CSV table of C-alpha atoms and ligand atoms in Angstrom, one decimal:
chain,number,residue,atom,x,y,z
D,1,PRO,CA,128.6,99.8,83.5
D,2,THR,CA,130.3,103.4,82.7
D,3,ALA,CA,129.5,106.5,81.9
D,4,MET,CA,128.9,107.0,77.8
D,5,ARG,CA,131.3,108.8,76.2
D,6,GLU,CA,130.4,112.3,75.0
D,7,VAL,CA,128.9,111.7,71.4
D,8,PHE,CA,130.8,114.1,68.9
D,9,LEU,CA,129.3,115.4,65.8
D,10,GLU,CA,131.3,114.4,63.1
D,11,THR,CA,132.1,115.9,59.0
D,12,PRO,CA,133.1,112.7,57.6
D,13,LYS,CA,135.3,112.8,54.5
D,14,VAL,CA,133.8,109.4,53.1
D,15,ARG,CA,132.7,110.1,49.3
D,16,TRP,CA,130.3,107.8,47.0
D,17,SER,CA,133.6,106.9,44.9
D,18,ASP,CA,135.8,105.9,48.0
D,19,ILE,CA,133.3,102.6,48.4
D,20,GLY,CA,133.9,99.9,45.9
D,21,GLY,CA,130.7,98.4,44.1
D,22,GLN,CA,127.4,98.9,45.6
D,23,GLN,CA,126.5,100.4,42.8
D,24,LYS,CA,122.6,99.8,42.9
D,25,LEU,CA,122.5,100.5,46.4
D,26,LYS,CA,124.1,103.8,46.3
D,27,LYS,CA,121.9,104.8,43.3
D,28,HIS,CA,119.2,103.3,45.9
D,29,LEU,CA,120.1,105.6,48.7
D,30,ARG,CA,121.0,108.9,46.8
D,31,LYS,CA,117.5,108.3,45.4
D,32,VAL,CA,115.7,108.3,48.4
D,33,ILE,CA,117.7,110.3,50.4
D,34,GLU,CA,119.2,113.3,48.2
D,35,ARG,CA,115.8,113.8,46.5
D,36,PRO,CA,114.1,115.3,49.1
D,37,LEU,CA,117.0,117.4,50.3
D,38,LYS,CA,117.2,118.8,46.9
D,39,PHE,CA,113.7,118.9,45.7
D,40,PRO,CA,111.1,118.9,48.5
D,41,GLU,CA,108.4,121.3,46.7
D,42,LYS,CA,107.9,118.1,43.9
D,43,MET,CA,107.7,116.1,47.2
D,44,GLN,CA,105.1,118.0,48.6
D,45,ARG,CA,103.0,118.2,45.2
D,46,LEU,CA,102.7,114.5,44.7
D,47,ASN,CA,102.1,114.0,48.6
D,48,VAL,CA,105.0,112.0,49.2
D,49,ARG,CA,107.1,112.3,52.4
D,50,SER,CA,110.6,111.7,52.8
D,51,LYS,CA,112.2,108.9,54.5
D,52,LYS,CA,112.8,109.4,58.2
D,53,GLY,CA,115.1,106.0,58.4
D,54,VAL,CA,117.1,103.3,56.5
D,55,LEU,CA,118.2,100.2,58.0
D,56,LEU,CA,121.4,98.6,56.6
D,57,TYR,CA,122.1,94.9,57.3
D,58,GLY,CA,124.5,92.3,56.4
D,59,PRO,CA,127.9,90.9,57.4
D,60,PRO,CA,130.4,92.6,59.1
D,61,GLY,CA,132.9,94.5,57.4
D,62,CYS,CA,130.9,95.4,54.1
D,63,SER,CA,130.4,98.7,54.0
D,64,LYS,CA,127.5,99.4,55.8
D,65,THR,CA,129.3,102.1,58.4
D,66,LEU,CA,131.2,103.7,55.2
D,67,ILE,CA,127.6,104.0,53.4
D,68,ALA,CA,126.3,105.6,56.2
D,69,LYS,CA,129.2,108.4,56.5
D,70,ALA,CA,128.8,108.6,52.4
D,71,LEU,CA,124.9,109.5,52.5
D,72,ALA,CA,126.4,112.3,55.2
D,73,THR,CA,129.2,113.7,53.0
D,74,GLU,CA,127.5,113.4,49.9
D,75,ALA,CA,124.3,115.4,51.0
D,76,GLY,CA,125.9,117.8,53.4
D,77,LEU,CA,124.5,116.6,56.7
D,78,ASN,CA,126.0,116.6,59.9
D,79,PHE,CA,127.0,113.2,61.6
D,80,LEU,CA,126.6,111.8,64.9
D,81,ALA,CA,127.7,108.0,65.6
D,82,VAL,CA,126.5,105.9,68.3
D,83,ARG,CA,127.0,102.0,69.1
D,84,GLY,CA,124.1,100.3,70.4
D,85,ALA,CA,126.0,98.5,73.2
D,86,GLU,CA,127.1,101.7,74.5
D,87,ILE,CA,123.6,103.1,74.8
D,88,LEU,CA,122.7,99.4,76.8
D,89,ASN,CA,125.4,99.8,79.1
D,90,GLN,CA,124.3,102.0,81.3
D,91,TYR,CA,122.5,102.5,84.9
D,92,VAL,CA,118.9,102.1,85.1
D,93,GLY,CA,117.4,105.0,83.5
D,94,GLU,CA,120.5,106.1,82.1
D,95,SER,CA,120.2,104.9,78.8
D,96,GLU,CA,116.7,106.4,77.6
D,97,ARG,CA,118.3,109.7,78.6
D,98,ALA,CA,121.0,109.1,76.8
D,99,LEU,CA,119.4,108.3,73.9
D,100,ARG,CA,116.9,111.1,74.0
D,101,ASP,CA,120.0,113.4,74.3
D,102,ILE,CA,121.3,111.9,71.2
D,103,PHE,CA,118.1,112.9,69.3
D,104,GLN,CA,118.1,116.4,70.8
D,105,LYS,CA,121.6,116.7,69.9
D,106,ALA,CA,120.7,116.1,66.5
D,107,ARG,CA,118.2,118.2,66.3
D,108,GLY,CA,120.3,121.0,67.3
D,109,ALA,CA,122.6,120.2,64.6
D,110,ARG,CA,120.3,119.6,61.8
D,111,PRO,CA,120.6,118.5,59.2
D,112,SER,CA,121.9,115.5,60.2
D,113,ILE,CA,122.2,111.9,60.4
D,114,ILE,CA,122.4,109.7,63.6
D,115,PHE,CA,123.7,106.4,62.7
D,116,PHE,CA,123.1,103.7,65.1
D,117,ASP,CA,125.7,100.7,64.9
D,118,GLU,CA,124.5,97.2,66.1
D,119,ILE,CA,120.8,98.7,66.9
D,120,ASP,CA,120.0,95.1,67.8
D,121,ALA,CA,121.5,95.6,71.1
D,122,ILE,CA,118.6,98.1,71.9
D,123,ALA,CA,115.9,97.1,69.4
D,124,ALA,CA,115.6,93.2,70.1
D,125,LYS,CA,112.5,92.0,69.8
D,126,ARG,CA,110.1,92.6,73.3
D,127,THR,CA,110.3,89.1,74.3
D,128,GLY,CA,111.5,88.3,77.5
D,129,SER,CA,111.6,90.9,80.9
D,130,HIS,CA,115.1,92.8,80.7
D,131,GLY,CA,115.6,96.1,81.0
D,132,GLY,CA,115.8,97.0,76.8
D,133,VAL,CA,112.0,97.2,76.6
D,134,ASN,CA,112.0,100.9,77.7
D,135,VAL,CA,115.2,101.9,75.9
D,136,LEU,CA,113.4,100.1,72.4
D,137,THR,CA,110.4,102.5,73.5
D,138,THR,CA,112.3,105.8,74.0
D,139,LEU,CA,114.0,104.6,70.4
D,140,LEU,CA,110.5,104.7,68.7
D,141,ASN,CA,109.0,107.6,70.6
D,142,GLU,CA,112.2,109.5,69.1
D,143,MET,CA,111.9,108.3,65.7
D,144,ASP,CA,108.0,109.1,65.5
D,145,GLY,CA,109.1,112.8,67.0
D,146,ILE,CA,111.1,113.3,63.6
D,147,GLU,CA,109.1,115.2,61.3
D,148,GLU,CA,111.1,115.2,58.3
D,149,LEU,CA,114.2,113.9,56.5
D,150,ARG,CA,115.1,117.7,56.3
D,151,ASN,CA,115.7,117.3,60.2
D,152,VAL,CA,117.2,114.2,61.1
D,153,LEU,CA,117.6,110.9,59.3
D,154,VAL,CA,118.3,107.7,61.3
D,155,VAL,CA,120.4,105.2,59.7
D,156,ALA,CA,120.9,102.0,61.6
D,157,ALA,CA,123.2,98.7,60.9
D,158,THR,CA,123.1,95.3,62.1
D,159,ASN,CA,124.6,92.0,61.4
D,160,LYS,CA,121.6,90.5,62.8
D,161,PRO,CA,118.5,91.8,61.5
D,162,ASP,CA,116.5,88.9,62.8
D,163,VAL,CA,116.5,89.9,66.3
D,164,LEU,CA,115.0,93.2,65.6
D,165,ASP,CA,111.9,94.3,67.0
D,166,PRO,CA,109.2,94.6,63.7
D,167,ALA,CA,108.0,97.5,65.4
D,168,LEU,CA,111.3,99.2,64.3
D,169,MET,CA,110.7,98.6,60.4
D,170,ARG,CA,107.2,100.2,60.5
D,171,PRO,CA,106.3,102.8,57.6
D,172,GLY,CA,107.5,105.9,59.0
D,173,ARG,CA,110.3,104.6,60.6
D,174,LEU,CA,113.4,102.3,59.6
D,175,ASP,CA,111.2,101.6,56.8
D,176,ASN,CA,114.0,101.6,53.8
D,177,ILE,CA,115.3,98.2,54.4
D,178,VAL,CA,118.7,97.6,52.1
D,179,TYR,CA,120.8,94.6,52.1
D,180,VAL,CA,124.6,95.3,52.1
D,181,GLY,CA,126.2,92.2,51.1
D,182,PRO,CA,129.7,90.9,50.3
D,183,PRO,CA,131.4,92.4,46.9
D,184,ASP,CA,131.3,90.5,43.8
D,185,PHE,CA,134.0,90.2,41.8
D,186,ALA,CA,133.7,93.8,40.1
D,187,ALA,CA,133.3,95.3,43.7
D,188,ARG,CA,136.3,93.5,44.5
D,189,LYS,CA,138.3,94.8,42.1
D,190,GLU,CA,137.4,98.3,42.7
D,191,ILE,CA,138.2,98.0,46.8
D,192,PHE,CA,141.7,96.5,45.1
D,193,THR,CA,142.2,99.6,42.8
D,194,ILE,CA,140.5,102.2,45.3
D,195,TRP,CA,143.3,101.3,47.9
D,196,MET,CA,146.0,100.6,45.2
D,197,GLY,CA,145.3,104.4,44.0
D,198,LYS,CA,146.7,105.5,47.1
D,199,SER,CA,149.8,103.3,47.4
D,200,VAL,CA,152.9,102.2,45.0
D,201,ILE,CA,152.0,99.2,43.5
D,202,SER,CA,154.3,97.4,41.3
D,203,PRO,CA,153.5,96.2,37.3
D,204,ASP,CA,153.4,92.7,38.5
D,205,VAL,CA,150.4,92.8,40.6
D,206,ASP,CA,147.4,91.4,38.9
D,207,ILE,CA,144.1,93.2,40.1
D,208,ASP,CA,141.8,90.5,38.3
D,209,GLU,CA,143.8,87.9,39.8
D,210,LEU,CA,143.4,89.1,43.2
D,211,ALA,CA,139.9,89.6,43.1
D,212,ALA,CA,139.3,85.6,41.6
D,213,LYS,CA,141.3,84.8,44.5
D,214,THR,CA,139.2,86.8,47.4
D,215,GLU,CA,136.2,85.3,46.5
D,216,GLY,CA,134.2,85.4,50.1
D,217,TYR,CA,136.3,88.3,51.7
D,218,SER,CA,134.3,91.1,53.1
D,219,GLY,CA,135.8,94.6,51.9
D,220,ALA,CA,137.5,95.1,55.1
D,221,GLU,CA,138.9,91.6,54.6
D,222,ILE,CA,140.6,93.0,51.2
D,223,ILE,CA,142.0,96.1,53.0
D,224,SER,CA,143.7,94.3,55.5
D,225,LEU,CA,145.2,92.2,52.9
D,226,CYS,CA,146.4,94.8,51.0
D,227,GLU,CA,147.9,96.5,54.1
D,228,THR,CA,149.2,93.1,55.4
D,229,ALA,CA,151.1,93.0,51.7
D,230,GLY,CA,152.4,96.9,52.2
D,231,GLU,CA,153.9,95.3,55.6
D,232,ALA,CA,155.5,92.8,53.7
D,233,ALA,CA,157.0,95.4,51.5
D,234,LEU,CA,157.9,97.4,54.5
D,235,ASP,CA,160.0,94.6,55.9
D,236,ASP,CA,162.0,94.0,52.3
D,237,GLU,CA,162.7,97.7,52.7
D,238,ASP,CA,164.0,97.2,56.3
D,239,GLU,CA,166.2,94.3,55.1
D,240,SER,CA,167.4,95.7,51.9
D,241,GLY,CA,168.0,99.4,52.7
D,242,GLN,CA,166.1,100.2,49.5
D,243,SER,CA,162.3,101.5,49.3
D,244,GLN,CA,159.7,99.0,47.8
D,245,ASP,CA,156.8,99.0,45.9
D,246,ILE,CA,154.2,96.5,46.3
D,247,MET,CA,154.9,93.4,44.3
D,248,ARG,CA,153.2,90.1,43.6
D,249,HIS,CA,154.9,88.0,46.2
D,250,HIS,CA,153.8,90.7,48.8
D,251,PHE,CA,150.6,89.5,47.9
D,252,ASP,CA,151.4,85.9,48.3
D,253,SER,CA,152.5,85.9,51.7
D,254,ALA,CA,150.0,88.4,52.7
D,255,PHE,CA,147.3,85.7,51.3
D,256,GLU,CA,149.3,82.8,53.9
D,257,ARG,CA,148.2,85.7,56.8
D,258,VAL,CA,144.6,87.0,56.2
D,259,LYS,CA,142.2,84.3,55.6
D,260,SER,CA,138.8,85.5,55.1
D,261,GLN,CA,136.4,84.9,58.1
D,262,LEU,CA,133.1,85.6,56.4
D,263,THR,CA,131.0,82.3,56.2
D,264,SER,CA,128.7,82.5,53.0
D,265,GLU,CA,124.9,83.1,53.9
U,301,ATP,P1,130.5,96.1,60.9
U,301,ATP,O1,128.9,95.1,60.9
U,301,ATP,O2,131.6,95.4,61.2
U,301,ATP,O3,130.4,97.7,61.7
U,301,ATP,P2,130.3,97.8,58.1
U,301,ATP,O4,129.5,96.6,57.3
U,301,ATP,O5,130.1,98.8,58.8
U,301,ATP,O6,131.0,96.3,59.7
U,301,ATP,P3,132.7,99.4,57.7
U,301,ATP,O7,133.1,99.6,58.7
U,301,ATP,O8,132.4,100.3,56.4
U,301,ATP,O9,131.9,98.1,57.5
U,301,ATP,O10,133.8,98.5,56.6
U,301,ATP,C1,135.3,98.5,57.4
U,301,ATP,C2,136.1,98.9,56.5
U,301,ATP,O11,136.5,97.9,55.5
U,301,ATP,C3,136.1,100.1,56.2
U,301,ATP,O12,136.7,101.2,57.0
U,301,ATP,C4,136.9,99.9,54.7
U,301,ATP,O13,138.2,100.1,55.1
U,301,ATP,C5,136.8,98.6,53.9
U,301,ATP,N1,135.6,98.4,53.2
U,301,ATP,C6,134.6,97.8,53.4
U,301,ATP,N2,133.9,97.6,52.3
U,301,ATP,C7,134.6,98.5,51.4
U,301,ATP,C8,134.3,98.6,50.3
U,301,ATP,N3,133.3,98.2,49.6
U,301,ATP,N4,135.1,99.4,49.6
U,301,ATP,C9,135.9,100.3,50.4
U,301,ATP,N5,136.8,99.7,51.3
U,301,ATP,C10,135.9,98.5,52.1
């Protein structure tokens, strides 16, 4: 086991507009997270408590991390990111202390978000006898200790929601459960458009066609495809000695190299 790296406070710069697609989800999260921050008195009048936790689940590379960061950026929250496996990979007893330290740090930086990536590593069902049980208990206790969203929001992500202990999803904990799926046609178009807005693209590149050809790709795979096309353009540049925009044939060769790993659900 290795000592855990220090968890740093970040100020993410991801805006909602950097994320292609996911319109309904963005709108839902804005409402649930931003409203109580902006209008606590309205919540109080109607006796509605603000949410303390969000669980994002879905296949890899489909923007769970981006969404957590955008929540922080757009709502002006400090951001602490932790990987589940990183917490578990410690000497006995150290994991619990590491968790408590993270919550302490988040309280000190409030309003803040703690983002637990791969939450399944520390919050699997309490079956067997392995050492994760105390870690889960600590996590639940820490979450129950948070009073209001105005303090600390917990956002967790997983590719394996079915292994999570149901206690984690009880009301008042990670009770806002959101599926983050692979991008549909319109979302894929947006992801290409956002990326290409920061590049130099030849007019012979057809975004509709690219979006159609990337059915089943994750957002991460689409970005990888774009970057591979960019590298092909750089290869051309090396050969010709002239600067190259990214052209259709660069994407053609990128498709040879970048295949989707996402299995459809
Ligand atoms: P994992 O489960 O593997 O942690 P994830 O769902 O958290 O994956 P992200 O880390 O948010 O995925 O996405 C990986 C990268 O893919 C992003 O940094 C971004 O470059 C790209 N990406 C994914 N989805 C989108 C999207 N909807 N719009 C723009 N870029 C995207």
